[in-house]
mmCIF file of C-alpha atoms and ligand atoms in Angstrom:
data_model
loop_
_atom_site.group_PDB
_atom_site.id
_atom_site.type_symbol
_atom_site.label_atom_id
_atom_site.label_comp_id
_atom_site.label_asym_id
_atom_site.label_seq_id
_atom_site.Cartn_x
_atom_site.Cartn_y
_atom_site.Cartn_z
ATOM 1 C CA MET A 1 10.635 -21.634 19.935
ATOM 2 C CA THR A 2 9.223 -22.279 16.512
ATOM 3 C CA ASP A 3 11.628 -23.664 13.931
ATOM 4 C CA LEU A 4 11.905 -21.143 11.109
ATOM 5 C CA SER A 5 14.566 -22.928 9.072
ATOM 6 C CA ALA A 6 12.104 -24.111 6.415
ATOM 7 C CA ILE A 7 10.681 -20.657 5.838
ATOM 8 C CA GLU A 8 13.796 -18.530 6.284
ATOM 9 C CA LYS A 9 14.306 -17.693 2.635
ATOM 10 C CA GLN A 10 10.803 -16.372 2.114
ATOM 11 C CA LEU A 11 10.933 -14.476 5.381
ATOM 12 C CA ASP A 12 14.223 -12.897 4.349
ATOM 13 C CA ARG A 13 12.624 -11.722 1.103
ATOM 14 C CA LEU A 14 9.786 -9.921 2.880
ATOM 15 C CA ALA A 15 9.995 -6.205 2.109
ATOM 16 C CA ILE A 16 7.322 -3.662 2.883
ATOM 17 C CA GLU A 17 7.232 -0.264 1.260
ATOM 18 C CA VAL A 18 6.261 2.640 3.525
ATOM 19 C CA PRO A 19 4.374 5.754 2.353
ATOM 20 C CA SER A 20 5.913 9.213 2.751
ATOM 21 C CA TRP A 21 2.518 10.571 3.830
ATOM 22 C CA ALA A 22 2.417 8.354 6.907
ATOM 23 C CA TYR A 23 5.001 10.620 8.562
ATOM 24 C CA GLY A 24 3.074 13.860 8.063
ATOM 25 C CA ASN A 25 0.262 15.118 10.239
ATOM 26 C CA SER A 26 -3.093 13.692 9.252
ATOM 27 C CA GLY A 27 -6.552 13.445 10.673
ATOM 28 C CA THR A 28 -10.174 13.383 9.757
ATOM 29 C CA ARG A 29 -12.405 16.074 8.294
ATOM 30 C CA PHE A 30 -12.996 17.089 11.915
ATOM 31 C CA LYS A 31 -9.449 17.792 13.009
ATOM 32 C CA VAL A 32 -5.818 17.343 12.075
ATOM 33 C CA PHE A 33 -3.715 17.226 15.240
ATOM 34 C CA ALA A 34 -0.221 18.667 15.113
ATOM 35 C CA THR A 35 2.525 16.339 16.303
ATOM 36 C CA GLU A 36 5.981 17.182 17.529
ATOM 37 C CA GLY A 37 8.813 16.325 15.191
ATOM 38 C CA THR A 38 6.648 16.216 12.059
ATOM 39 C CA PRO A 39 8.724 16.358 8.859
ATOM 40 C CA ARG A 40 8.900 19.684 7.048
ATOM 41 C CA THR A 41 10.378 18.337 3.832
ATOM 42 C CA VAL A 42 10.380 15.176 1.780
ATOM 43 C CA GLU A 43 13.956 14.567 2.930
ATOM 44 C CA GLU A 44 12.780 14.565 6.543
ATOM 45 C CA LYS A 45 10.003 12.114 5.658
ATOM 46 C CA ILE A 46 12.621 9.845 4.080
ATOM 47 C CA SER A 47 14.837 10.134 7.173
ATOM 48 C CA ASP A 48 11.902 9.067 9.336
ATOM 49 C CA ALA A 49 11.092 6.170 7.031
ATOM 50 C CA ALA A 50 14.732 5.095 7.238
ATOM 51 C CA GLN A 51 14.276 4.614 11.004
ATOM 52 C CA VAL A 52 11.642 1.990 10.286
ATOM 53 C CA ASN A 53 14.062 0.074 8.105
ATOM 54 C CA LYS A 54 16.946 0.543 10.522
ATOM 55 C CA THR A 55 15.031 -1.004 13.414
ATOM 56 C CA THR A 56 13.220 -3.781 11.513
ATOM 57 C CA GLY A 57 15.162 -4.502 8.325
ATOM 58 C CA LEU A 58 11.749 -4.771 6.679
ATOM 59 C CA ALA A 59 11.150 -1.442 4.965
ATOM 60 C CA PRO A 60 13.750 -0.751 2.296
ATOM 61 C CA ALA A 61 11.638 1.605 0.131
ATOM 62 C CA VAL A 62 9.606 4.789 0.565
ATOM 63 C CA ALA A 63 6.681 5.654 -1.708
ATOM 64 C CA LEU A 64 6.375 9.239 -2.907
ATOM 65 C CA HIS A 65 3.282 11.239 -3.634
ATOM 66 C CA ILE A 66 3.257 13.872 -6.350
ATOM 67 C CA PRO A 67 2.773 16.815 -5.853
ATOM 68 C CA TRP A 68 3.133 16.502 -2.074
ATOM 69 C CA ASP A 69 6.729 15.306 -2.440
ATOM 70 C CA LYS A 70 7.715 17.481 -5.382
ATOM 71 C CA VAL A 71 11.368 18.577 -5.447
ATOM 72 C CA ASP A 72 13.592 20.278 -8.024
ATOM 73 C CA ASP A 73 16.216 17.578 -8.215
ATOM 74 C CA TYR A 74 14.959 13.993 -8.108
ATOM 75 C CA ALA A 75 18.385 12.494 -8.794
ATOM 76 C CA ALA A 76 19.589 14.259 -5.643
ATOM 77 C CA LEU A 77 16.575 12.913 -3.745
ATOM 78 C CA ARG A 78 17.469 9.434 -4.908
ATOM 79 C CA ARG A 79 21.012 9.902 -3.559
ATOM 80 C CA PHE A 80 19.655 11.299 -0.306
ATOM 81 C CA ALA A 81 17.487 8.207 0.140
ATOM 82 C CA ALA A 82 20.365 5.871 -0.690
ATOM 83 C CA ASP A 83 22.554 7.614 1.907
ATOM 84 C CA ALA A 84 19.763 7.092 4.436
ATOM 85 C CA GLY A 85 19.700 3.387 3.532
ATOM 86 C CA VAL A 86 16.440 3.269 1.578
ATOM 87 C CA GLU A 87 15.208 3.433 -2.022
ATOM 88 C CA ILE A 88 12.488 5.482 -3.631
ATOM 89 C CA GLY A 89 9.489 3.208 -4.146
ATOM 90 C CA THR A 90 6.162 3.692 -5.859
ATOM 91 C CA VAL A 91 5.279 7.098 -7.241
ATOM 92 C CA ASN A 92 1.652 7.974 -6.445
ATOM 93 C CA SER A 93 -0.166 10.394 -8.699
ATOM 94 C CA ASN A 94 -2.755 12.889 -7.484
ATOM 95 C CA THR A 95 -5.745 14.072 -9.484
ATOM 96 C CA PHE A 96 -7.999 14.519 -6.485
ATOM 97 C CA GLN A 97 -7.070 17.932 -5.143
ATOM 98 C CA ALA A 98 -7.030 20.316 -8.090
ATOM 99 C CA ASP A 99 -10.218 22.189 -9.054
ATOM 100 C CA THR A 100 -9.600 21.079 -12.634
ATOM 101 C CA TYR A 101 -10.611 17.561 -11.637
ATOM 102 C CA LYS A 102 -13.789 18.400 -9.755
ATOM 103 C CA PHE A 103 -15.844 16.302 -12.180
ATOM 104 C CA GLY A 104 -13.234 13.706 -13.062
ATOM 105 C CA SER A 105 -9.685 13.353 -14.387
ATOM 106 C CA LEU A 106 -8.694 10.454 -16.651
ATOM 107 C CA THR A 107 -12.395 9.743 -17.198
ATOM 108 C CA HIS A 108 -13.605 13.289 -17.870
ATOM 109 C CA HIS A 109 -15.657 13.915 -21.026
ATOM 110 C CA ASP A 110 -13.615 17.078 -21.734
ATOM 111 C CA PRO A 111 -10.440 16.177 -23.673
ATOM 112 C CA ALA A 112 -8.631 19.176 -22.155
ATOM 113 C CA VAL A 113 -9.153 17.876 -18.617
ATOM 114 C CA ARG A 114 -8.086 14.393 -19.653
ATOM 115 C CA ARG A 115 -4.998 15.864 -21.305
ATOM 116 C CA ALA A 116 -3.974 17.611 -18.078
ATOM 117 C CA ALA A 117 -4.473 14.393 -16.108
ATOM 118 C CA VAL A 118 -2.492 12.303 -18.610
ATOM 119 C CA GLU A 119 0.346 14.869 -18.588
ATOM 120 C CA HIS A 120 0.447 14.724 -14.787
ATOM 121 C CA HIS A 121 0.911 10.972 -14.959
ATOM 122 C CA LEU A 122 3.599 11.258 -17.609
ATOM 123 C CA GLU A 123 5.406 13.697 -15.314
ATOM 124 C CA CYS A 124 5.157 11.037 -12.582
ATOM 125 C CA VAL A 125 6.789 8.564 -14.986
ATOM 126 C CA GLU A 126 9.663 11.028 -15.531
ATOM 127 C CA ILE A 127 10.054 11.266 -11.764
ATOM 128 C CA MET A 128 10.166 7.476 -11.605
ATOM 129 C CA THR A 129 12.977 7.439 -14.143
ATOM 130 C CA ALA A 130 14.957 10.037 -12.185
ATOM 131 C CA THR A 131 14.413 8.386 -8.801
ATOM 132 C CA GLY A 132 14.802 4.784 -9.934
ATOM 133 C CA SER A 133 11.231 4.016 -8.929
ATOM 134 C CA LYS A 134 9.660 1.058 -10.728
ATOM 135 C CA ASP A 135 5.951 1.589 -10.076
ATOM 136 C CA LEU A 136 3.386 4.236 -10.875
ATOM 137 C CA LYS A 137 0.325 3.925 -8.703
ATOM 138 C CA ILE A 138 -2.925 5.371 -9.963
ATOM 139 C CA TRP A 139 -5.796 5.885 -7.612
ATOM 140 C CA LEU A 140 -8.643 7.962 -9.012
ATOM 141 C CA ALA A 141 -11.236 9.919 -7.075
ATOM 142 C CA ASP A 142 -13.313 9.949 -10.274
ATOM 143 C CA GLY A 143 -16.979 9.160 -9.921
ATOM 144 C CA THR A 144 -20.378 10.763 -9.417
ATOM 145 C CA ASN A 145 -22.746 11.475 -6.572
ATOM 146 C CA TYR A 146 -26.120 11.200 -8.299
ATOM 147 C CA PRO A 147 -27.739 8.746 -10.705
ATOM 148 C CA GLY A 148 -27.804 10.253 -14.183
ATOM 149 C CA GLN A 149 -25.063 12.792 -13.356
ATOM 150 C CA GLN A 150 -22.651 11.482 -16.011
ATOM 151 C CA ASP A 151 -22.395 8.737 -18.615
ATOM 152 C CA MET A 152 -20.638 5.873 -16.840
ATOM 153 C CA ARG A 153 -19.958 4.102 -20.141
ATOM 154 C CA GLN A 154 -18.298 7.172 -21.701
ATOM 155 C CA ARG A 155 -16.089 7.475 -18.626
ATOM 156 C CA GLN A 156 -14.969 3.858 -18.825
ATOM 157 C CA ASP A 157 -14.019 4.341 -22.492
ATOM 158 C CA ALA A 158 -12.174 7.571 -21.703
ATOM 159 C CA LEU A 159 -10.318 5.828 -18.883
ATOM 160 C CA ALA A 160 -9.155 3.101 -21.244
ATOM 161 C CA GLU A 161 -7.822 5.700 -23.687
ATOM 162 C CA SER A 162 -6.106 7.744 -20.984
ATOM 163 C CA LEU A 163 -4.476 4.698 -19.413
ATOM 164 C CA ALA A 164 -3.223 3.543 -22.803
ATOM 165 C CA GLU A 165 -1.434 6.877 -23.263
ATOM 166 C CA ILE A 166 0.183 6.655 -19.838
ATOM 167 C CA TYR A 167 1.107 3.020 -20.395
ATOM 168 C CA ALA A 168 2.869 3.970 -23.634
ATOM 169 C CA GLY A 169 5.087 6.297 -21.594
ATOM 170 C CA LEU A 170 6.414 3.531 -19.338
ATOM 171 C CA ALA A 171 9.928 2.196 -19.846
ATOM 172 C CA ASP A 172 10.417 -1.559 -20.150
ATOM 173 C CA ASP A 173 11.307 -1.953 -16.498
ATOM 174 C CA GLN A 174 8.512 0.278 -15.210
ATOM 175 C CA ARG A 175 4.964 -0.731 -14.302
ATOM 176 C CA MET A 176 1.659 0.869 -13.485
ATOM 177 C CA VAL A 177 -0.783 -0.357 -10.875
ATOM 178 C CA LEU A 178 -4.432 0.673 -10.880
ATOM 179 C CA GLU A 179 -6.090 0.866 -7.474
ATOM 180 C CA TYR A 180 -9.817 0.337 -6.964
ATOM 181 C CA LYS A 181 -12.120 1.708 -4.295
ATOM 182 C CA PHE A 182 -15.845 1.136 -4.029
ATOM 183 C CA PHE A 183 -16.794 4.581 -2.740
ATOM 184 C CA GLU A 184 -15.439 7.908 -1.507
ATOM 185 C CA PRO A 185 -15.032 10.709 -2.354
ATOM 186 C CA ALA A 186 -17.742 9.888 -4.914
ATOM 187 C CA PHE A 187 -20.737 8.213 -3.342
ATOM 188 C CA TYR A 188 -23.030 7.051 -6.135
ATOM 189 C CA HIS A 189 -20.531 5.534 -8.519
ATOM 190 C CA THR A 190 -16.760 5.284 -8.649
ATOM 191 C CA ASP A 191 -15.054 4.789 -12.012
ATOM 192 C CA VAL A 192 -12.722 2.066 -10.710
ATOM 193 C CA PRO A 193 -14.867 0.568 -7.941
ATOM 194 C CA ASP A 194 -13.725 -3.053 -7.838
ATOM 195 C CA TRP A 195 -11.014 -5.513 -8.794
ATOM 196 C CA GLY A 196 -12.969 -6.621 -11.852
ATOM 197 C CA THR A 197 -12.945 -3.134 -13.338
ATOM 198 C CA SER A 198 -9.302 -2.615 -12.498
ATOM 199 C CA TYR A 199 -8.493 -6.034 -13.974
ATOM 200 C CA ALA A 200 -10.437 -5.334 -17.167
ATOM 201 C CA GLN A 201 -8.656 -2.013 -17.634
ATOM 202 C CA VAL A 202 -5.126 -3.284 -16.949
ATOM 203 C CA ALA A 203 -5.613 -6.519 -18.896
ATOM 204 C CA ALA A 204 -6.320 -4.407 -21.994
ATOM 205 C CA LEU A 205 -2.966 -2.635 -21.600
ATOM 206 C CA GLY A 206 -0.360 -5.367 -21.261
ATOM 207 C CA ASP A 207 2.065 -7.072 -18.887
ATOM 208 C CA LYS A 208 3.335 -3.877 -17.302
ATOM 209 C CA ALA A 209 -0.095 -2.955 -15.934
ATOM 210 C CA LYS A 210 -1.498 -4.641 -12.840
ATOM 211 C CA VAL A 211 -4.042 -4.234 -10.085
ATOM 212 C CA CYS A 212 -3.366 -2.567 -6.737
ATOM 213 C CA LEU A 213 -5.424 -4.004 -3.891
ATOM 214 C CA ASP A 214 -5.987 -1.651 -0.947
ATOM 215 C CA THR A 215 -7.284 -3.774 1.904
ATOM 216 C CA GLY A 216 -9.463 -0.909 3.180
ATOM 217 C CA HIS A 217 -11.322 -0.481 -0.106
ATOM 218 C CA HIS A 218 -13.882 -3.256 0.173
ATOM 219 C CA ALA A 219 -17.393 -3.531 1.526
ATOM 220 C CA PRO A 220 -17.659 -5.133 4.969
ATOM 221 C CA GLY A 221 -17.658 -8.913 4.754
ATOM 222 C CA THR A 222 -15.792 -9.062 1.432
ATOM 223 C CA ASN A 223 -13.573 -12.140 1.157
ATOM 224 C CA ILE A 224 -10.405 -10.241 0.285
ATOM 225 C CA GLU A 225 -8.185 -13.320 0.242
ATOM 226 C CA PHE A 226 -10.332 -14.725 -2.572
ATOM 227 C CA ILE A 227 -9.548 -11.634 -4.635
ATOM 228 C CA VAL A 228 -5.862 -12.034 -3.785
ATOM 229 C CA MET A 229 -5.978 -15.654 -4.925
ATOM 230 C CA GLN A 230 -7.774 -14.816 -8.170
ATOM 231 C CA LEU A 231 -5.508 -11.907 -9.139
ATOM 232 C CA LEU A 232 -2.359 -13.903 -8.385
ATOM 233 C CA ARG A 233 -3.787 -16.788 -10.391
ATOM 234 C CA LEU A 234 -4.292 -14.413 -13.309
ATOM 235 C CA GLY A 235 -0.814 -12.914 -12.878
ATOM 236 C CA LYS A 236 -2.348 -9.494 -12.313
ATOM 237 C CA LEU A 237 -1.827 -8.621 -8.673
ATOM 238 C CA GLY A 238 0.787 -5.878 -8.792
ATOM 239 C CA SER A 239 0.692 -4.498 -5.288
ATOM 240 C CA PHE A 240 -1.038 -4.141 -1.970
ATOM 241 C CA ASP A 241 -1.926 -1.043 -0.047
ATOM 242 C CA PHE A 242 -2.067 -2.511 3.446
ATOM 243 C CA ASN A 243 -4.090 -0.972 6.231
ATOM 244 C CA SER A 244 -6.925 -1.855 8.626
ATOM 245 C CA ARG A 245 -10.521 -0.793 8.548
ATOM 246 C CA PHE A 246 -13.394 -1.023 10.966
ATOM 247 C CA TYR A 247 -15.967 1.004 9.017
ATOM 248 C CA ALA A 248 -14.799 2.811 5.888
ATOM 249 C CA ASP A 249 -11.369 3.623 4.433
ATOM 250 C CA ASP A 250 -9.973 4.006 7.958
ATOM 251 C CA ASP A 251 -6.274 3.656 7.043
ATOM 252 C CA LEU A 252 -5.441 2.265 10.482
ATOM 253 C CA ILE A 253 -2.455 0.072 11.272
ATOM 254 C CA VAL A 254 -2.439 -3.117 9.198
ATOM 255 C CA GLY A 255 -3.253 -6.197 11.246
ATOM 256 C CA ALA A 256 -4.685 -4.103 14.073
ATOM 257 C CA ALA A 257 -8.377 -4.530 13.321
ATOM 258 C CA ASP A 258 -8.337 -8.102 12.081
ATOM 259 C CA PRO A 259 -5.039 -10.019 12.348
ATOM 260 C CA PHE A 260 -6.786 -13.182 11.172
ATOM 261 C CA GLN A 261 -7.770 -11.496 7.913
ATOM 262 C CA LEU A 262 -4.158 -10.436 7.377
ATOM 263 C CA PHE A 263 -3.099 -14.031 8.037
ATOM 264 C CA ARG A 264 -5.625 -15.313 5.497
ATOM 265 C CA ILE A 265 -4.432 -12.786 2.935
ATOM 266 C CA MET A 266 -0.796 -13.760 3.497
ATOM 267 C CA THR A 267 -1.596 -17.472 3.114
ATOM 268 C CA GLU A 268 -2.934 -16.699 -0.365
ATOM 269 C CA VAL A 269 0.113 -14.553 -1.120
ATOM 270 C CA VAL A 270 2.307 -17.509 -0.178
ATOM 271 C CA ARG A 271 0.076 -19.934 -2.112
ATOM 272 C CA GLY A 272 0.172 -17.696 -5.188
ATOM 273 C CA GLY A 273 3.975 -17.356 -5.192
ATOM 274 C CA GLY A 274 3.999 -13.754 -4.005
ATOM 275 C CA LEU A 275 7.040 -14.383 -1.811
ATOM 276 C CA ASP A 276 8.854 -16.618 -4.268
ATOM 277 C CA GLU A 277 12.146 -15.561 -5.758
ATOM 278 C CA GLY A 278 11.570 -13.210 -8.682
ATOM 279 C CA SER A 279 8.045 -12.282 -7.611
ATOM 280 C CA ASP A 280 7.194 -8.710 -8.553
ATOM 281 C CA LEU A 281 4.381 -8.393 -6.035
ATOM 282 C CA SER A 282 4.909 -5.219 -4.074
ATOM 283 C CA LEU A 283 3.690 -4.940 -0.486
ATOM 284 C CA MET A 284 3.011 -1.370 0.540
ATOM 285 C CA LEU A 285 1.435 0.360 3.485
ATOM 286 C CA ASP A 286 -1.185 3.024 2.859
ATOM 287 C CA GLN A 287 -1.829 4.365 6.321
ATOM 288 C CA CYS A 288 -2.170 7.546 8.294
ATOM 289 C CA HIS A 289 -1.447 7.938 11.978
ATOM 290 C CA ASN A 290 -3.948 10.439 13.289
ATOM 291 C CA VAL A 291 -3.531 10.058 17.030
ATOM 292 C CA GLU A 292 -0.662 7.622 17.539
ATOM 293 C CA GLU A 293 3.027 8.342 17.056
ATOM 294 C CA LYS A 294 3.949 8.015 13.431
ATOM 295 C CA ILE A 295 7.336 6.289 13.279
ATOM 296 C CA PRO A 296 6.414 3.725 15.966
ATOM 297 C CA GLY A 297 3.071 3.292 14.154
ATOM 298 C CA GLN A 298 4.950 2.349 11.002
ATOM 299 C CA ILE A 299 7.317 0.039 12.909
ATOM 300 C CA ARG A 300 4.305 -1.727 14.462
ATOM 301 C CA SER A 301 2.741 -2.057 11.002
ATOM 302 C CA VAL A 302 5.657 -3.750 9.283
ATOM 303 C CA LEU A 303 6.101 -6.055 12.274
ATOM 304 C CA ASN A 304 2.420 -7.020 12.060
ATOM 305 C CA VAL A 305 2.903 -7.966 8.408
ATOM 306 C CA GLN A 306 6.019 -9.951 9.282
ATOM 307 C CA GLU A 307 4.261 -11.826 12.094
ATOM 308 C CA MET A 308 1.286 -12.835 9.965
ATOM 309 C CA THR A 309 3.584 -13.743 7.067
ATOM 310 C CA ALA A 310 5.610 -16.035 9.314
ATOM 311 C CA ARG A 311 2.408 -17.692 10.527
ATOM 312 C CA ALA A 312 1.179 -18.086 6.961
ATOM 313 C CA LEU A 313 4.471 -19.683 5.967
ATOM 314 C CA LEU A 314 4.167 -22.091 8.894
ATOM 315 C CA VAL A 315 0.936 -23.691 7.656
ATOM 316 C CA ASP A 316 1.652 -27.424 7.478
ATOM 317 C CA GLN A 317 0.972 -27.793 3.767
ATOM 318 C CA GLU A 318 1.384 -31.550 3.761
ATOM 319 C CA ALA A 319 -1.125 -32.079 6.572
ATOM 320 C CA LEU A 320 -3.459 -29.553 4.970
ATOM 321 C CA ALA A 321 -3.333 -31.310 1.608
ATOM 322 C CA ALA A 322 -4.019 -34.678 3.253
ATOM 323 C CA ALA A 323 -7.007 -33.320 5.162
ATOM 324 C CA ARG A 324 -8.368 -31.701 2.024
ATOM 325 C CA THR A 325 -7.974 -34.880 -0.012
ATOM 326 C CA ALA A 326 -9.826 -36.793 2.668
ATOM 327 C CA ASN A 327 -12.528 -34.097 2.769
ATOM 328 C CA ASP A 328 -11.715 -33.752 6.437
ATOM 329 C CA VAL A 329 -13.414 -30.412 6.969
ATOM 330 C CA LEU A 330 -12.518 -29.893 10.607
ATOM 331 C CA GLY A 331 -9.063 -31.414 10.215
ATOM 332 C CA ALA A 332 -8.164 -28.974 7.438
ATOM 333 C CA ASN A 333 -9.487 -26.074 9.442
ATOM 334 C CA GLU A 334 -7.475 -27.198 12.461
ATOM 335 C CA VAL A 335 -4.215 -27.302 10.500
ATOM 336 C CA PHE A 336 -4.936 -23.795 9.244
ATOM 337 C CA MET A 337 -5.829 -22.460 12.689
ATOM 338 C CA ASP A 338 -2.799 -24.115 14.314
ATOM 339 C CA ALA A 339 -0.569 -21.929 12.176
ATOM 340 C CA PHE A 340 -2.603 -18.831 12.925
ATOM 341 C CA TYR A 341 -2.431 -19.427 16.674
ATOM 342 C CA THR A 342 1.355 -19.943 16.674
ATOM 343 C CA ASP A 343 2.960 -17.081 18.570
ATOM 344 C CA VAL A 344 5.988 -16.299 16.433
ATOM 345 C CA ARG A 345 7.039 -13.181 18.315
ATOM 346 C CA PRO A 346 9.859 -14.701 20.426
ATOM 347 C CA THR A 347 11.146 -16.579 17.392
ATOM 348 C CA LEU A 348 11.144 -13.465 15.226
ATOM 349 C CA ALA A 349 12.951 -11.536 17.955
ATOM 350 C CA ALA A 350 15.733 -14.131 17.887
ATOM 351 C CA TRP A 351 15.662 -14.159 14.081
ATOM 352 C CA ARG A 352 16.158 -10.390 14.049
ATOM 353 C CA GLU A 353 19.060 -10.584 16.469
ATOM 354 C CA SER A 354 20.729 -13.213 14.313
ATOM 355 C CA ARG A 355 20.684 -10.628 11.530
ATOM 356 C CA GLY A 356 22.162 -7.822 13.587
ATOM 357 C CA LEU A 357 18.800 -6.123 14.140
ATOM 358 C CA PRO A 358 17.258 -5.177 17.473
ATOM 359 C CA ALA A 359 15.199 -7.969 19.057
ATOM 360 C CA ASP A 360 12.554 -5.394 19.972
ATOM 361 C CA PRO A 361 12.370 -2.699 17.283
ATOM 362 C CA MET A 362 9.771 -0.641 19.166
ATOM 363 C CA ALA A 363 12.001 -0.460 22.236
ATOM 364 C CA ALA A 364 15.101 0.152 20.134
ATOM 365 C CA TYR A 365 13.452 3.119 18.429
ATOM 366 C CA ALA A 366 12.259 4.540 21.760
ATOM 367 C CA ALA A 367 15.789 4.212 23.151
ATOM 368 C CA SER A 368 17.499 5.644 20.070
ATOM 369 C CA GLY A 369 16.828 9.286 20.943
ATOM 370 C CA TYR A 370 15.734 9.969 17.328
ATOM 371 C CA GLN A 371 12.272 11.163 18.341
ATOM 372 C CA GLN A 372 13.657 13.606 20.936
ATOM 373 C CA LYS A 373 16.122 14.885 18.364
ATOM 374 C CA ILE A 374 13.486 15.608 15.693
ATOM 375 C CA ASN A 375 11.087 17.069 18.256
ATOM 376 C CA ALA A 376 13.750 19.594 19.170
ATOM 377 C CA GLU A 377 14.946 20.272 15.628
ATOM 378 C CA ARG A 378 11.740 20.509 13.633
ATOM 379 C CA GLN A 379 9.276 23.297 14.035
ATOM 380 C CA GLY A 380 6.118 23.700 11.923
ATOM 381 C CA GLY A 381 5.854 20.208 10.431
ATOM 382 C CA GLN A 382 3.787 19.518 7.333
ATOM 383 C CA GLN A 383 0.334 18.122 7.171
ATOM 384 C CA ALA A 384 0.246 14.969 5.089
ATOM 385 C CA SER A 385 -2.017 17.084 2.823
ATOM 386 C CA TRP A 386 -4.700 14.523 2.748
ATOM 387 C CA GLY A 387 -5.297 11.548 4.885
ATOM 388 C CA ALA A 388 -6.691 8.550 3.084
HETATM 389 C C1 LIG B 1 -7.290 6.450 -1.515
HETATM 390 O O1 LIG B 1 -8.266 6.162 -0.818
HETATM 391 C C2 LIG B 1 -6.244 5.516 -1.805
HETATM 392 O O2 LIG B 1 -6.142 4.596 -0.763
HETATM 393 C C3 LIG B 1 -4.866 5.947 -2.268
HETATM 394 O O3 LIG B 1 -4.088 4.816 -2.411
HETATM 395 C C4 LIG B 1 -3.988 6.731 -1.400
HETATM 396 O O4 LIG B 1 -4.335 6.819 -0.095
HETATM 397 C C5 LIG B 1 -3.606 8.027 -1.985
HETATM 398 O O5 LIG B 1 -3.386 7.928 -3.324
HETATM 399 C C6 LIG B 1 -2.369 8.574 -1.328
HETATM 400 O O6 LIG B 1 -1.444 8.746 -2.249
HETATM 401 ZN ZN1 LIG B 2 -4.620 3.120 -1.142
HETATM 402 ZN ZN1 LIG B 3 -7.723 4.521 0.575
#
């Protein structure tokens, strides 16, 4: 078995935030399949998320989405989550489903539309205060479909103004993260298409504003770990939205499509201090489970992140540095690949057991009877509302 003693501290610190929408029914524009046991309320989503933490010890927080997870009493929701053994994580805003925002939200040329969008975000900040959440995540569907349709420059200026207003509403211990996406739902231009735009916008705001990197939001072939390195170097990587993609924004299980890419990303996270004590880098999942079971899908996801993190932490840094200094191209690559090819699964199973967790979280969940219980109890579960 692999010796984990040198990397134990960083491994212990690994925490992955799960999204409330992963537990609802989701699908494609062709079909949303109903699943047994689907949550009917935000409390039921939180209960499901708590199963992921219970079996893995890796998922202590649940992200909310407003308005999908709107409730009357957020302080009560916070207590509910705490009783279930989890915290409320990132609050995600939504300006992509109301007719008001058909032609844009924070970037719109009409001040009245921008006002509504800013107010929505300020309401999200109030929810963060009531729930104890530290992060506001902004992903915008803003963009256009045809060249000439709108003034891209005006929209960038409007975005800067809108973000500044939202930023001013944050408390000292709250942050905002701005997510980028190169296309969809807009297909000609997106107002925050890339990390450079997100960086430029958040850099103008201050320390409490950072970039959110969704792994599925890049063109095929993009060297994502380079972006991770650069943003960590600049102190501006706030969070990840982890998922896998084959073609577009597929939102499949992280590490399923390309485990090696996840490994490469995690090596840069380690290199950039993302798992060091005091790091404020937040690791989140942004996934939907269209055809697979949802709670096991989330358990698999956090385990995939843990496995690739352990491998990344096992890179022999001394040997790597020596090979690099000697310009030993193949030697350096071999050190790197040795870590990637290390099967850490048996070691992590033992590591879990030593912490009072099940050696096999997937099996433990299957044996727990939770799924049978919710299948029997819950009728008419909610659609995740949107699946991306
Ligand atoms: C959209 O493509 C983005 O990935 C968003 O991060 C996210 O899926 C949405 O905001 C759900 O809240
Ligand atoms: Zn995302
Ligand atoms: Zn996405």
